[in-house]
Amino acid sequence: MKKLVVETKKLADNIEKIKSMTSSRIIAVLKGNAYGLGLVETAKIMREHGIDFFAVSEIEEALRLRSEGITDEILLMYSTANHEEIRCLLGNGIIPTVGSFASLAAVNEVATAMQLSAVVHLKLDTGFGRYGFLPDQVDKLCEALKESSGVKIGGTYTHLSSSFAKKPGITFRQYDTFMKCIDQMKNLDVDPGMLHIANSCAFLQYEKLHLDAVRIGSAFLGRIPIQNRWGLNRIGYLKSCLSEVKTLPAKHSIGYANTFRTRSEVKIGIVPVGYFDGFGVEKTRDTFRFIDIIRYLYHDIRSCKKRLYVRIKGQNARILGRINMFNIVVDLTGIEAGTGDEVTLDVNPLFVNPYVEREYI
Ligand SMILES: *Cc1c(COP(=O)(O)O)cnc(C)c1O
């Protein structure tokens, strides 16, 4: 048995802290089951704290929010030219992202057929290489927009590729490119609507990038790929219990690949939690830079010696051997613990299977 515990007071603290750091509108990014915290419950907590704009990565997430009575603005963060998807979005009042001429034409066509004016957010590709119009397409985009009477621009945005990096060079170049495109649009008499570019790392580090709105996800969980200088609480931990407690003799191997061998007789506990639950999956800090990959490889090679712990009765219990798909073995030396006692483990909620029950405390 296990549960992912979400400390709602700490989450509320983070929300308030983030709110106090900006006067821009906050778009709460709730993709990936709200980074694992639970989509609907998290949206409701956000709303209680005055957040009234959400962004998701899947249409299913947006529909789920609608069916749970969330009436606020919801932005779908990928661009689609699929008529069926667009009909579904417009029919449910979900804001499409338009990032290509094909999606613009499709949204215009569907909106016209549905006899409505579709509010969209335009996406510009300032260097991510995924969704969005390229800067040299802006002139043509403005022309096309003037021909698209079924489309109304609610906002324009771009996504940053390196906001976690130590040096802000790439981020500021993307910002400059974005602002040039915006000027160009204005010169061509196209109102770009609300402007947003910052994700969590950009929001926290560069106030200049706040613009009209900020799109925040990971900062709400206090789990960011940069040093947490803002005192954001880390949200979420896994709670399980000891399924077995027993003694292994000296010189006995533990786990796959026999990476651990007991020196003397040892009292062990087994916890039914493993990789499948997202435990031990997360790499701390960013693995985006080559040097970090080398560093992690080095640590992995040494990892037979790397010590990982869980908490039992307020004490650290070391994990012995490898983390398995569904189980771990811990050292109970010096810990008065028996079968059924609670075990807590740090885990990034994002990686915790959605089927694991969430408990809100
Ligand atoms: C995930 C995502 C965000 C939020 O990123 P965080 O770093 O978690 O704040 C913002 N914008 C887009 C387009 C995203 O995909």
Tab-separated table of C-alpha atoms and ligand atoms in Angstrom:
chain	number	residue	atom	x	y	z
A	1	MET	CA	0.000	0.000	0.000
A	2	LYS	CA	1.182	3.492	-0.735
A	3	LYS	CA	-0.016	7.027	-1.150
A	4	LEU	CA	1.414	10.209	-2.557
A	5	VAL	CA	0.979	12.829	0.126
A	6	VAL	CA	0.364	16.402	-1.023
A	7	GLU	CA	0.862	19.002	1.687
A	8	THR	CA	-1.756	21.552	0.698
A	9	LYS	CA	-0.659	24.215	3.188
A	10	LYS	CA	2.846	24.149	1.787
A	11	LEU	CA	1.421	24.321	-1.715
A	12	ALA	CA	-0.733	27.282	-0.716
A	13	ASP	CA	2.402	28.928	0.694
A	14	ASN	CA	4.183	28.489	-2.610
A	15	ILE	CA	1.239	29.912	-4.526
A	16	GLU	CA	1.138	32.981	-2.303
A	17	LYS	CA	4.907	33.435	-2.535
A	18	ILE	CA	4.793	33.238	-6.332
A	19	LYS	CA	1.867	35.657	-6.455
A	20	SER	CA	3.760	38.138	-4.304
A	21	MET	CA	6.679	38.092	-6.743
A	22	THR	CA	4.844	39.514	-9.730
A	23	SER	CA	2.080	41.797	-10.848
A	24	SER	CA	1.694	39.841	-14.088
A	25	ARG	CA	-1.150	37.409	-14.565
A	26	ILE	CA	-0.322	33.870	-13.525
A	27	ILE	CA	-1.104	30.992	-15.864
A	28	ALA	CA	-0.848	27.795	-13.836
A	29	VAL	CA	0.523	24.984	-15.989
A	30	LEU	CA	-1.267	21.776	-14.985
A	31	LYS	CA	0.199	19.347	-17.486
A	32	GLY	CA	1.171	15.819	-16.507
A	33	ASN	CA	-1.643	15.449	-13.960
A	34	ALA	CA	-0.588	18.834	-12.504
A	35	TYR	CA	3.019	17.631	-12.257
A	36	GLY	CA	1.675	14.590	-10.441
A	37	LEU	CA	-0.192	16.463	-7.698
A	38	GLY	CA	-3.577	15.571	-9.177
A	39	LEU	CA	-5.159	17.655	-11.927
A	40	VAL	CA	-8.536	18.609	-10.540
A	41	GLU	CA	-7.597	18.960	-6.868
A	42	THR	CA	-4.644	21.148	-7.764
A	43	ALA	CA	-6.742	23.328	-10.049
A	44	LYS	CA	-9.226	23.822	-7.212
A	45	ILE	CA	-6.490	24.827	-4.779
A	46	MET	CA	-5.104	27.259	-7.352
A	47	ARG	CA	-8.542	28.794	-7.802
A	48	GLU	CA	-8.974	29.240	-4.068
A	49	HIS	CA	-5.874	31.396	-4.272
A	50	GLY	CA	-7.175	33.545	-7.082
A	51	ILE	CA	-5.526	31.868	-10.051
A	52	ASP	CA	-7.931	31.958	-12.962
A	53	PHE	CA	-5.957	30.885	-16.003
A	54	PHE	CA	-4.714	27.354	-16.662
A	55	ALA	CA	-2.585	25.716	-19.322
A	56	VAL	CA	-2.475	22.029	-20.216
A	57	SER	CA	-0.656	19.799	-22.694
A	58	GLU	CA	-3.490	17.450	-23.576
A	59	ILE	CA	-7.060	18.054	-24.642
A	60	GLU	CA	-8.167	15.332	-22.221
A	61	GLU	CA	-6.817	17.384	-19.313
A	62	ALA	CA	-8.740	20.455	-20.440
A	63	LEU	CA	-11.954	18.450	-20.830
A	64	ARG	CA	-11.531	16.914	-17.395
A	65	LEU	CA	-11.191	20.388	-15.862
A	66	ARG	CA	-14.327	21.523	-17.685
A	67	SER	CA	-16.297	18.472	-16.572
A	68	GLU	CA	-15.276	19.215	-12.970
A	69	GLY	CA	-16.737	22.681	-13.238
A	70	ILE	CA	-13.584	24.692	-13.848
A	71	THR	CA	-14.903	27.569	-15.929
A	72	ASP	CA	-11.719	29.634	-16.102
A	73	GLU	CA	-9.625	30.195	-19.186
A	74	ILE	CA	-7.720	27.100	-20.282
A	75	LEU	CA	-4.965	27.222	-22.884
A	76	LEU	CA	-3.978	24.091	-24.788
A	77	MET	CA	-0.224	24.464	-25.242
A	78	TYR	CA	0.224	22.612	-28.490
A	79	SER	CA	-0.707	23.777	-31.915
A	80	THR	CA	-3.125	21.600	-33.835
A	81	ALA	CA	-4.520	21.645	-37.369
A	82	ASN	CA	-6.770	18.667	-36.661
A	83	HIS	CA	-10.384	19.727	-37.324
A	84	GLU	CA	-11.866	17.236	-34.898
A	85	GLU	CA	-9.607	18.449	-32.080
A	86	ILE	CA	-10.354	22.072	-32.907
A	87	ARG	CA	-14.117	21.458	-32.874
A	88	CYS	CA	-13.743	19.884	-29.476
A	89	LEU	CA	-11.657	22.798	-28.173
A	90	LEU	CA	-13.968	25.511	-29.450
A	91	GLY	CA	-17.064	23.617	-28.356
A	92	ASN	CA	-15.726	23.560	-24.799
A	93	GLY	CA	-14.355	27.069	-24.726
A	94	ILE	CA	-10.733	25.939	-24.584
A	95	ILE	CA	-8.145	28.259	-26.109
A	96	PRO	CA	-6.204	26.692	-29.001
A	97	THR	CA	-2.577	27.489	-29.681
A	98	VAL	CA	-1.996	28.512	-33.265
A	99	GLY	CA	1.576	27.894	-34.304
A	100	SER	CA	1.394	27.204	-38.023
A	101	PHE	CA	-0.450	28.372	-41.114
A	102	ALA	CA	-2.208	25.022	-41.246
A	103	SER	CA	-3.544	25.410	-37.702
A	104	LEU	CA	-4.581	29.007	-38.393
A	105	ALA	CA	-6.519	27.952	-41.489
A	106	ALA	CA	-8.094	25.022	-39.656
A	107	VAL	CA	-9.183	27.062	-36.620
A	108	ASN	CA	-10.589	29.763	-38.898
A	109	GLU	CA	-12.535	27.212	-40.912
A	110	VAL	CA	-13.971	25.398	-37.907
A	111	ALA	CA	-14.828	28.646	-36.108
A	112	THR	CA	-16.575	30.009	-39.177
A	113	ALA	CA	-18.566	26.808	-39.572
A	114	MET	CA	-19.532	26.983	-35.879
A	115	GLN	CA	-20.422	30.667	-36.344
A	116	LEU	CA	-18.162	31.862	-33.602
A	117	SER	CA	-15.062	33.915	-33.156
A	118	ALA	CA	-12.264	31.689	-31.801
A	119	VAL	CA	-9.941	33.270	-29.252
A	120	VAL	CA	-6.477	31.793	-29.810
A	121	HIS	CA	-2.965	32.331	-28.535
A	122	LEU	CA	-0.295	32.578	-31.218
A	123	LYS	CA	2.921	30.722	-30.665
A	124	LEU	CA	6.245	31.961	-32.001
A	125	ASP	CA	9.305	29.765	-32.292
A	126	THR	CA	12.187	31.889	-31.047
A	127	GLY	CA	14.629	29.022	-30.886
A	128	PHE	CA	12.991	26.002	-29.303
A	129	GLY	CA	12.407	24.280	-32.631
A	130	ARG	CA	9.041	22.813	-31.791
A	131	TYR	CA	5.710	24.616	-32.150
A	132	GLY	CA	5.401	28.113	-33.490
A	133	PHE	CA	5.800	30.502	-36.384
A	134	LEU	CA	9.383	31.366	-37.233
A	135	PRO	CA	10.339	35.041	-36.978
A	136	ASP	CA	10.632	35.373	-40.758
A	137	GLN	CA	7.027	34.185	-41.098
A	138	VAL	CA	5.581	37.036	-39.060
A	139	ASP	CA	4.771	39.266	-42.055
A	140	LYS	CA	2.923	36.468	-43.781
A	141	LEU	CA	1.230	35.547	-40.497
A	142	CYS	CA	-0.116	39.079	-40.122
A	143	GLU	CA	-1.495	38.971	-43.658
A	144	ALA	CA	-3.114	35.607	-43.008
A	145	LEU	CA	-4.624	36.868	-39.744
A	146	LYS	CA	-6.325	39.724	-41.571
A	147	GLU	CA	-7.990	37.144	-43.818
A	148	SER	CA	-9.104	35.025	-40.847
A	149	SER	CA	-12.279	36.636	-39.581
A	150	GLY	CA	-13.115	33.640	-37.394
A	151	VAL	CA	-9.961	34.061	-35.320
A	152	LYS	CA	-9.334	36.553	-32.548
A	153	ILE	CA	-5.923	36.904	-30.927
A	154	GLY	CA	-6.062	36.597	-27.147
A	155	GLY	CA	-2.324	36.390	-26.672
A	156	THR	CA	1.062	35.633	-28.163
A	157	TYR	CA	3.774	33.551	-26.574
A	158	THR	CA	6.970	31.618	-26.987
A	159	HIS	CA	8.769	28.925	-25.007
A	160	LEU	CA	12.289	29.162	-23.635
A	161	SER	CA	14.807	26.389	-24.179
A	162	SER	CA	17.466	27.245	-21.589
A	163	SER	CA	15.988	29.293	-18.775
A	164	PHE	CA	17.645	26.957	-16.228
A	165	ALA	CA	21.126	27.652	-17.613
A	166	LYS	CA	23.675	29.486	-15.486
A	167	LYS	CA	24.184	32.063	-18.243
A	168	PRO	CA	21.117	33.951	-19.469
A	169	GLY	CA	22.454	34.538	-23.006
A	170	ILE	CA	20.158	32.193	-24.893
A	171	THR	CA	17.127	33.235	-22.846
A	172	PHE	CA	17.657	36.923	-23.510
A	173	ARG	CA	18.283	36.288	-27.198
A	174	GLN	CA	14.933	34.483	-27.344
A	175	TYR	CA	13.330	37.386	-25.513
A	176	ASP	CA	14.808	39.911	-27.985
A	177	THR	CA	13.658	37.843	-30.953
A	178	PHE	CA	10.188	37.613	-29.428
A	179	MET	CA	9.919	41.349	-28.801
A	180	LYS	CA	11.098	42.099	-32.355
A	181	CYS	CA	8.327	39.895	-33.705
A	182	ILE	CA	5.830	41.659	-31.466
A	183	ASP	CA	6.967	45.089	-32.720
A	184	GLN	CA	6.637	43.851	-36.247
A	185	MET	CA	3.084	42.682	-35.581
A	186	LYS	CA	2.162	46.021	-34.056
A	187	ASN	CA	3.692	47.863	-37.014
A	188	LEU	CA	1.468	45.803	-39.246
A	189	ASP	CA	-1.544	46.759	-37.147
A	190	VAL	CA	-2.027	43.371	-35.549
A	191	ASP	CA	-2.742	43.381	-31.818
A	192	PRO	CA	-0.773	40.460	-30.288
A	193	GLY	CA	-2.908	40.401	-27.112
A	194	MET	CA	-1.371	39.333	-23.829
A	195	LEU	CA	2.307	38.454	-24.046
A	196	HIS	CA	3.867	35.549	-22.151
A	197	ILE	CA	7.265	33.950	-22.322
A	198	ALA	CA	8.442	33.011	-18.809
A	199	ASN	CA	8.334	29.509	-17.358
A	200	SER	CA	9.327	28.871	-13.725
A	201	CYS	CA	13.085	29.403	-14.038
A	202	ALA	CA	12.706	32.544	-16.133
A	203	PHE	CA	10.004	33.869	-13.829
A	204	LEU	CA	12.123	33.372	-10.724
A	205	GLN	CA	15.339	34.762	-12.165
A	206	TYR	CA	14.411	37.492	-14.644
A	207	GLU	CA	11.705	39.985	-13.747
A	208	LYS	CA	12.094	41.631	-17.131
A	209	LEU	CA	10.564	38.522	-18.693
A	210	HIS	CA	7.314	38.644	-16.707
A	211	LEU	CA	5.503	40.658	-19.441
A	212	ASP	CA	1.685	40.371	-19.241
A	213	ALA	CA	1.611	36.812	-17.910
A	214	VAL	CA	3.887	34.027	-16.696
A	215	ARG	CA	3.375	30.291	-17.213
A	216	ILE	CA	4.324	28.473	-14.058
A	217	GLY	CA	4.474	24.786	-13.306
A	218	SER	CA	7.412	23.334	-11.399
A	219	ALA	CA	7.891	26.352	-9.113
A	220	PHE	CA	4.542	25.549	-7.480
A	221	LEU	CA	6.054	22.239	-6.355
A	222	GLY	CA	9.335	23.843	-5.312
A	223	ARG	CA	11.075	21.355	-7.564
A	224	ILE	CA	13.118	23.394	-9.979
A	225	PRO	CA	16.313	22.599	-11.894
A	226	ILE	CA	18.097	25.591	-10.364
A	227	GLN	CA	19.096	26.268	-6.784
A	228	ASN	CA	15.988	27.127	-4.747
A	229	ARG	CA	16.908	30.587	-3.436
A	230	TRP	CA	13.309	31.586	-2.910
A	231	GLY	CA	12.442	29.217	-0.113
A	232	LEU	CA	9.764	27.417	-2.110
A	233	ASN	CA	8.524	24.312	-0.312
A	234	ARG	CA	9.179	20.961	-1.929
A	235	ILE	CA	5.760	19.412	-2.348
A	236	GLY	CA	4.946	15.733	-2.242
A	237	TYR	CA	6.282	12.590	-0.670
A	238	LEU	CA	5.476	8.940	-0.908
A	239	LYS	CA	4.083	7.113	2.105
A	240	SER	CA	4.208	3.337	2.342
A	241	CYS	CA	4.871	0.736	5.034
A	242	LEU	CA	7.128	-2.178	5.802
A	243	SER	CA	5.645	-5.290	4.246
A	244	GLU	CA	8.221	-7.627	5.813
A	245	VAL	CA	10.853	-7.389	8.524
A	246	LYS	CA	13.461	-10.118	8.845
A	247	THR	CA	17.074	-10.981	9.468
A	248	LEU	CA	19.613	-11.918	6.827
A	249	PRO	CA	22.820	-13.769	7.708
A	250	ALA	CA	26.323	-12.445	7.108
A	251	LYS	CA	27.728	-12.609	3.575
A	252	HIS	CA	24.302	-12.688	1.965
A	253	SER	CA	23.648	-10.800	-1.294
A	254	ILE	CA	20.758	-8.405	-1.705
A	255	GLY	CA	18.966	-7.588	-4.933
A	256	TYR	CA	19.598	-7.747	-8.662
A	257	ALA	CA	23.192	-7.990	-9.820
A	258	ASN	CA	24.286	-8.744	-6.242
A	259	THR	CA	25.495	-5.194	-5.744
A	260	PHE	CA	25.244	-5.451	-1.957
A	261	ARG	CA	26.532	-8.127	0.414
A	262	THR	CA	25.937	-8.152	4.140
A	263	ARG	CA	29.014	-8.004	6.355
A	264	SER	CA	27.304	-9.355	9.422
A	265	GLU	CA	23.820	-10.468	10.343
A	266	VAL	CA	21.447	-7.619	9.599
A	267	LYS	CA	17.814	-6.758	10.281
A	268	ILE	CA	16.157	-5.683	7.044
A	269	GLY	CA	12.786	-4.359	6.015
A	270	ILE	CA	11.103	-4.636	2.638
A	271	VAL	CA	9.094	-1.715	1.261
A	272	PRO	CA	6.761	-2.280	-1.698
A	273	VAL	CA	7.884	0.825	-3.576
A	274	GLY	CA	10.144	0.947	-6.616
A	275	TYR	CA	10.969	2.535	-9.948
A	276	PHE	CA	7.457	1.855	-11.136
A	277	ASP	CA	6.178	4.305	-8.519
A	278	GLY	CA	8.651	6.926	-9.630
A	279	PHE	CA	11.014	6.331	-6.728
A	280	GLY	CA	14.684	6.763	-7.614
A	281	VAL	CA	13.836	7.870	-11.125
A	282	GLU	CA	14.605	11.516	-10.690
A	283	LYS	CA	17.975	13.008	-11.379
A	284	THR	CA	18.587	16.021	-9.210
A	285	ARG	CA	19.444	19.319	-10.902
A	286	ASP	CA	19.555	19.467	-14.640
A	287	THR	CA	20.882	16.785	-16.902
A	288	PHE	CA	20.643	19.022	-19.918
A	289	ARG	CA	24.280	19.937	-20.126
A	290	PHE	CA	26.861	17.482	-21.374
A	291	ILE	CA	29.043	18.046	-18.326
A	292	ASP	CA	26.137	17.000	-16.106
A	293	ILE	CA	25.641	13.806	-18.054
A	294	ILE	CA	29.315	12.976	-17.564
A	295	ARG	CA	28.975	13.816	-13.882
A	296	TYR	CA	25.965	11.546	-13.482
A	297	LEU	CA	27.646	8.728	-15.362
A	298	TYR	CA	30.561	9.041	-12.994
A	299	HIS	CA	28.234	8.972	-9.999
A	300	ASP	CA	26.300	6.044	-11.445
A	301	ILE	CA	29.474	4.055	-11.872
A	302	ARG	CA	30.281	4.755	-8.260
A	303	SER	CA	26.688	4.259	-7.262
A	304	CYS	CA	27.291	0.849	-5.767
A	305	LYS	CA	28.648	3.014	-2.996
A	306	LYS	CA	25.970	5.708	-3.292
A	307	ARG	CA	23.761	5.725	-0.265
A	308	LEU	CA	20.056	6.327	-0.518
A	309	TYR	CA	17.748	6.527	2.467
A	310	VAL	CA	14.092	6.358	3.419
A	311	ARG	CA	12.563	7.624	6.659
A	312	ILE	CA	11.150	5.260	9.282
A	313	LYS	CA	10.086	6.441	12.740
A	314	GLY	CA	11.978	9.662	12.261
A	315	GLN	CA	15.209	7.875	11.389
A	316	ASN	CA	17.080	7.339	8.138
A	317	ALA	CA	17.119	3.767	6.918
A	318	ARG	CA	19.620	3.028	4.186
A	319	ILE	CA	18.516	1.277	1.002
A	320	LEU	CA	20.495	-1.907	0.454
A	321	GLY	CA	21.156	-3.111	-3.077
A	322	ARG	CA	19.438	-1.750	-6.145
A	323	ILE	CA	16.045	-0.189	-6.296
A	324	ASN	CA	13.755	-2.740	-7.974
A	325	MET	CA	10.755	-2.120	-10.134
A	326	PHE	CA	8.351	-2.690	-7.222
A	327	ASN	CA	10.420	-3.114	-4.051
A	328	ILE	CA	13.311	-1.854	-2.014
A	329	VAL	CA	15.197	-3.433	0.882
A	330	VAL	CA	16.269	-1.198	3.770
A	331	ASP	CA	18.650	-1.590	6.680
A	332	LEU	CA	16.790	-1.505	10.009
A	333	THR	CA	19.873	-1.643	12.215
A	334	GLY	CA	19.201	0.484	15.269
A	335	ILE	CA	15.603	1.207	14.294
A	336	GLU	CA	12.761	-0.176	16.387
A	337	ALA	CA	10.460	-0.973	13.503
A	338	GLY	CA	8.174	-3.828	12.612
A	339	THR	CA	5.897	-4.964	9.814
A	340	GLY	CA	3.278	-2.351	8.981
A	341	ASP	CA	5.271	0.623	10.225
A	342	GLU	CA	5.151	3.706	8.075
A	343	VAL	CA	7.921	4.526	5.624
A	344	THR	CA	8.255	7.872	3.873
A	345	LEU	CA	10.259	8.508	0.725
A	346	ASP	CA	11.154	11.642	-1.191
A	347	VAL	CA	9.925	11.450	-4.737
A	348	ASN	CA	9.067	13.884	-7.483
A	349	PRO	CA	5.264	13.623	-7.815
A	350	LEU	CA	5.626	14.052	-11.571
A	351	PHE	CA	7.020	10.537	-11.812
A	352	VAL	CA	4.500	8.904	-9.514
A	353	ASN	CA	2.044	6.784	-11.408
A	354	PRO	CA	-1.383	8.421	-11.638
A	355	TYR	CA	-2.951	5.241	-10.219
A	356	VAL	CA	-1.230	5.811	-6.853
A	357	GLU	CA	-3.771	7.421	-4.572
A	358	ARG	CA	-3.161	11.073	-3.703
A	359	GLU	CA	-3.781	12.129	-0.123
A	360	TYR	CA	-4.261	15.830	0.519
A	361	ILE	CA	-3.265	16.917	4.004
B	1	LIG	C1	5.823	22.984	-19.103
B	1	LIG	C2	5.662	24.297	-19.715
B	1	LIG	C3	5.714	25.454	-18.928
B	1	LIG	C4	5.978	25.437	-17.441
B	1	LIG	O1	7.302	25.073	-17.202
B	1	LIG	P1	7.911	25.058	-15.716
B	1	LIG	O2	9.357	25.164	-15.960
B	1	LIG	O3	7.506	23.785	-15.096
B	1	LIG	O4	7.361	26.236	-15.023
B	1	LIG	C5	5.497	26.663	-19.558
B	1	LIG	N1	5.272	26.721	-20.880
B	1	LIG	C6	5.231	25.637	-21.678
B	1	LIG	C7	4.973	25.792	-23.130
B	1	LIG	C8	5.430	24.383	-21.115
B	1	LIG	O5	5.390	23.300	-21.886
